[in-house]
Amino acid sequence: MTKGRGILRYWLRTRSGAVVQAACLVLLIMSASFSFAQTGVPNAAEEFSRASQLYARGRQLEVAGKEAEGDKSFAASLAIVEKLVAANPKNAEYVHLRAWNLLRLGRHAEVVSTVQKALHSIKDYRLEEVMAESLYFLNRNEEALRSFASYFAAAPATDERMSSAYYYVGECYIRLKKFEHADIALSTATMMEKSMFYWWYRLGYVKEMLGQYKQAYEMYGKALEFNKGYKFAQEGRARVKAKAGL
């Protein structure tokens, strides 16, 4: 398993089952509006629904730590949606699902090439976001930030990937050692989704790098509220305690 893929899967396990299921249901709802006339593929709506269900199942297995089984579901979903995309390459829903299957399988370069090609004829903020995530995992941080900026400019504030996008922006800025920017991004992410212990831990790290030791102590503490056994947050809080004058 690649390092980037391992980070992704570690992060996924911090999501609650309810959140994962809710996110996956969005893909299932999409299937209702497609027909043979639109795609040129017999039973295209049924095929898209089946691909969406396989993707959702893959996510559930992945979050449960059953990665090999999850990969099989993603691969099966991808095989179906590849045919749909071949018949109708301008269908944003098909391209979107294809990109997410590729991302879950760790095929980030293919995500980027898929989305870049699609964006010539499809304007969809969701494609910008999934490409930005893959660019992050490819360590192409400046490009990732540009794609995230395009996503933020077009997406509604309520989009399901908004908080995750801010998290990844924060990580990009940490890599670039722009800690003030990372502070803003991670503070936004944790404000939008308060139960992500790892995000609080990373915000604590940023506060520590900025010399804001009392705030770092508090952020590490927030991480421990949601995962009291998280070793790195425990170590971080112990490290900054004296510096914070506590």
Coordinates of C-alpha atoms in Angstrom, one line a residue:
M1 CA 0.0 0.0 0.0
T2 CA 1.4 3.4 -0.9
K3 CA 1.9 6.0 1.8
G4 CA -0.7 8.3 0.4
R5 CA -3.3 5.6 0.3
G6 CA -2.5 4.6 3.8
I7 CA -3.1 8.1 5.0
L8 CA -6.4 8.2 3.2
R9 CA -7.6 5.0 4.7
Y10 CA -6.5 6.0 8.2
W11 CA -8.5 9.2 7.8
L12 CA -11.5 7.3 6.5
R13 CA -11.7 5.2 9.6
T14 CA -12.2 8.3 11.7
R15 CA -15.5 8.9 10.0
S16 CA -18.7 7.7 11.6
G17 CA -20.7 5.0 9.8
A18 CA -23.7 7.3 9.6
V19 CA -21.6 10.0 7.8
V20 CA -20.2 7.4 5.3
Q21 CA -23.6 6.0 4.6
A22 CA -25.1 9.4 4.1
A23 CA -22.4 10.4 1.7
C24 CA -22.7 7.2 -0.3
L25 CA -26.5 7.7 -0.6
V26 CA -25.9 10.8 -2.6
L27 CA -24.5 8.7 -5.4
L28 CA -27.5 6.3 -5.3
I29 CA -30.0 9.2 -5.7
M30 CA -28.2 10.3 -8.9
S31 CA -29.2 7.2 -10.8
A32 CA -32.9 8.1 -11.3
S33 CA -32.5 10.5 -14.1
F34 CA -30.6 8.5 -16.7
S35 CA -32.1 6.5 -19.7
F36 CA -31.0 4.5 -22.7
A37 CA -31.7 7.5 -25.0
Q38 CA -29.2 9.6 -23.0
T39 CA -26.4 7.1 -22.8
G40 CA -26.7 4.6 -25.6
V41 CA -26.2 1.8 -23.1
P42 CA -29.2 -0.6 -22.5
N43 CA -30.5 -0.3 -18.9
A44 CA -28.0 2.5 -18.2
A45 CA -30.0 3.7 -15.2
E46 CA -29.9 0.3 -13.6
E47 CA -26.2 -0.1 -14.4
F48 CA -25.4 3.3 -12.8
S49 CA -27.4 2.4 -9.8
R50 CA -25.6 -0.9 -9.5
A51 CA -22.2 0.8 -9.8
S52 CA -23.2 3.3 -7.2
Q53 CA -24.3 0.6 -4.8
L54 CA -21.0 -1.2 -5.3
Y55 CA -19.1 2.0 -4.6
A56 CA -21.1 2.5 -1.4
R57 CA -20.5 -1.0 -0.3
G58 CA -16.8 -0.5 -0.9
R59 CA -16.8 2.6 1.3
Q60 CA -18.5 0.7 4.1
L61 CA -15.9 -2.1 3.9
E62 CA -13.0 0.3 3.7
V63 CA -14.1 2.2 6.8
A64 CA -14.5 -1.2 8.6
G65 CA -10.9 -2.0 7.8
K66 CA -11.8 -4.6 5.2
E67 CA -9.6 -3.0 2.5
A68 CA -9.2 -6.0 0.2
E69 CA -12.9 -6.6 0.1
G70 CA -13.5 -2.8 -0.4
D71 CA -11.1 -2.8 -3.3
K72 CA -13.1 -5.6 -5.0
S73 CA -16.3 -3.5 -4.7
F74 CA -14.5 -0.4 -6.1
A75 CA -13.1 -2.4 -9.0
A76 CA -16.5 -3.9 -9.8
S77 CA -18.1 -0.5 -9.7
L78 CA -15.3 0.9 -11.9
A79 CA -15.8 -1.8 -14.5
I80 CA -19.4 -0.9 -14.9
V81 CA -19.0 2.9 -15.0
E82 CA -16.1 2.6 -17.5
K83 CA -18.6 1.3 -20.0
L84 CA -21.1 4.1 -19.2
V85 CA -18.4 6.7 -19.6
A86 CA -17.3 5.2 -22.9
A87 CA -20.8 5.5 -24.2
N88 CA -21.4 9.0 -22.8
P89 CA -18.1 10.7 -21.8
K90 CA -19.9 14.1 -21.2
N91 CA -22.1 12.7 -18.4
A92 CA -20.8 14.4 -15.2
E93 CA -22.3 11.7 -12.9
Y94 CA -20.5 8.9 -14.7
V95 CA -17.2 10.7 -14.8
H96 CA -17.6 11.7 -11.1
L97 CA -18.2 8.1 -10.0
R98 CA -15.3 6.9 -12.2
A99 CA -12.9 9.4 -10.6
W100 CA -14.0 8.4 -7.1
N101 CA -13.5 4.7 -7.8
L102 CA -10.0 5.4 -9.1
L103 CA -9.2 7.5 -6.1
R104 CA -10.3 4.8 -3.7
L105 CA -8.1 2.3 -5.5
G106 CA -5.2 4.7 -5.1
R107 CA -4.9 5.4 -8.9
H108 CA -4.4 9.1 -8.4
A109 CA -2.6 9.9 -11.7
E110 CA -5.6 8.4 -13.5
V111 CA -8.0 10.5 -11.5
V112 CA -6.1 13.6 -12.6
S113 CA -6.0 12.6 -16.3
T114 CA -9.7 11.6 -16.2
V115 CA -10.9 14.9 -14.7
Q116 CA -8.6 17.1 -16.8
K117 CA -10.0 15.6 -19.9
A118 CA -13.6 15.8 -18.7
L119 CA -13.2 19.5 -17.7
H120 CA -12.8 20.5 -21.4
S121 CA -16.5 19.7 -21.9
I122 CA -18.0 19.4 -18.4
K123 CA -18.0 22.2 -15.8
D124 CA -18.6 20.5 -12.4
Y125 CA -17.1 21.6 -9.1
R126 CA -17.2 18.0 -7.8
L127 CA -14.7 17.0 -10.4
E128 CA -12.4 19.8 -9.4
E129 CA -12.6 18.6 -5.8
V130 CA -11.8 15.0 -6.4
M131 CA -8.9 15.9 -8.7
A132 CA -7.6 18.2 -6.0
E133 CA -7.6 15.4 -3.5
S134 CA -5.6 13.2 -5.9
L135 CA -3.2 16.0 -6.6
Y136 CA -2.6 16.2 -2.8
F137 CA -1.8 12.5 -2.7
L138 CA 0.6 12.9 -5.6
N139 CA 2.4 15.6 -3.6
R140 CA 1.5 18.2 -6.3
N141 CA 0.5 20.7 -3.6
E142 CA 0.4 24.0 -5.6
E143 CA -1.8 22.3 -8.2
A144 CA -4.0 20.9 -5.5
L145 CA -4.4 24.3 -4.0
R146 CA -5.5 25.8 -7.3
S147 CA -8.0 23.0 -7.9
F148 CA -9.4 23.4 -4.3
A149 CA -9.7 27.2 -5.0
S150 CA -11.7 26.4 -8.1
Y151 CA -13.9 24.1 -6.1
F152 CA -14.5 26.7 -3.3
A153 CA -15.4 29.3 -5.9
A154 CA -18.1 27.2 -7.5
A155 CA -19.4 24.8 -4.8
P156 CA -22.3 25.6 -2.4
A157 CA -21.3 26.1 1.2
T158 CA -23.3 23.0 2.1
D159 CA -21.5 20.6 -0.3
E160 CA -20.6 17.4 1.4
R161 CA -16.9 17.6 0.6
M162 CA -16.4 21.2 1.9
S163 CA -15.0 20.4 5.3
S164 CA -12.7 17.7 3.8
A165 CA -11.5 20.1 1.2
Y166 CA -10.5 22.6 3.9
Y167 CA -8.7 19.8 5.7
Y168 CA -6.6 18.9 2.7
V169 CA -5.9 22.6 2.0
G170 CA -4.5 22.7 5.5
E171 CA -2.3 19.7 4.9
C172 CA -1.0 21.2 1.7
Y173 CA 0.0 24.4 3.5
I174 CA 1.7 22.3 6.2
R175 CA 3.8 20.7 3.5
L176 CA 4.7 24.1 2.2
K177 CA 5.4 25.3 5.7
K178 CA 2.9 28.1 5.4
F179 CA 1.5 27.6 8.9
E180 CA -0.6 30.7 9.1
H181 CA -2.5 29.6 6.0
A182 CA -2.8 26.0 7.4
D183 CA -4.2 27.5 10.6
I184 CA -7.0 29.2 8.8
A185 CA -7.8 26.1 6.7
L186 CA -7.8 23.6 9.6
S187 CA -9.6 26.0 11.9
T188 CA -12.4 26.2 9.2
A189 CA -12.4 22.4 8.8
T190 CA -12.8 21.7 12.5
M191 CA -15.5 24.4 12.8
M192 CA -17.5 22.7 10.1
E193 CA -17.0 19.1 11.3
K194 CA -16.2 19.1 15.0
S195 CA -15.8 15.3 15.7
M196 CA -12.7 14.6 13.6
F197 CA -10.0 14.0 16.2
Y198 CA -7.2 13.8 13.6
W199 CA -8.1 17.2 12.3
W200 CA -7.9 18.7 15.8
Y201 CA -4.5 17.0 16.2
R202 CA -3.2 18.5 13.0
L203 CA -4.5 21.9 14.1
G204 CA -2.7 21.5 17.4
Y205 CA 0.5 20.8 15.5
V206 CA 0.1 23.9 13.4
K207 CA -0.5 26.0 16.6
E208 CA 2.7 24.5 18.0
M209 CA 4.7 25.4 14.9
L210 CA 3.3 29.0 15.2
G211 CA 4.5 29.1 18.8
Q212 CA 0.9 29.4 20.1
Y213 CA 1.5 26.8 22.8
K214 CA -1.6 27.4 24.9
Q215 CA -3.8 27.0 21.8
A216 CA -1.8 24.0 20.8
Y217 CA -2.4 22.4 24.2
E218 CA -6.2 23.1 23.8
M219 CA -6.3 21.6 20.3
Y220 CA -4.4 18.5 21.3
G221 CA -6.9 18.2 24.1
K222 CA -9.8 18.5 21.7
A223 CA -8.3 15.6 19.7
L224 CA -8.2 13.5 22.9
E225 CA -11.8 14.3 23.7
F226 CA -12.7 12.3 20.6
N227 CA -10.0 9.7 20.8
K228 CA -8.5 9.6 24.3
G229 CA -6.0 7.0 23.4
Y230 CA -4.4 8.8 20.5
K231 CA -0.7 8.7 21.2
F232 CA 0.5 11.6 19.1
A233 CA -2.0 14.0 20.6
Q234 CA -1.0 12.8 24.1
E235 CA 2.6 13.4 23.2
G236 CA 1.9 16.8 21.7
R237 CA 0.0 18.0 24.7
A238 CA 2.7 16.9 27.0
R239 CA 5.3 18.6 24.8
V240 CA 3.6 22.0 24.8
K241 CA 2.3 22.0 28.4
A242 CA 5.3 23.7 30.0
K243 CA 5.7 26.1 27.1
A244 CA 2.1 27.1 27.6
G245 CA 2.8 27.9 31.3
L246 CA 0.3 25.2 32.4

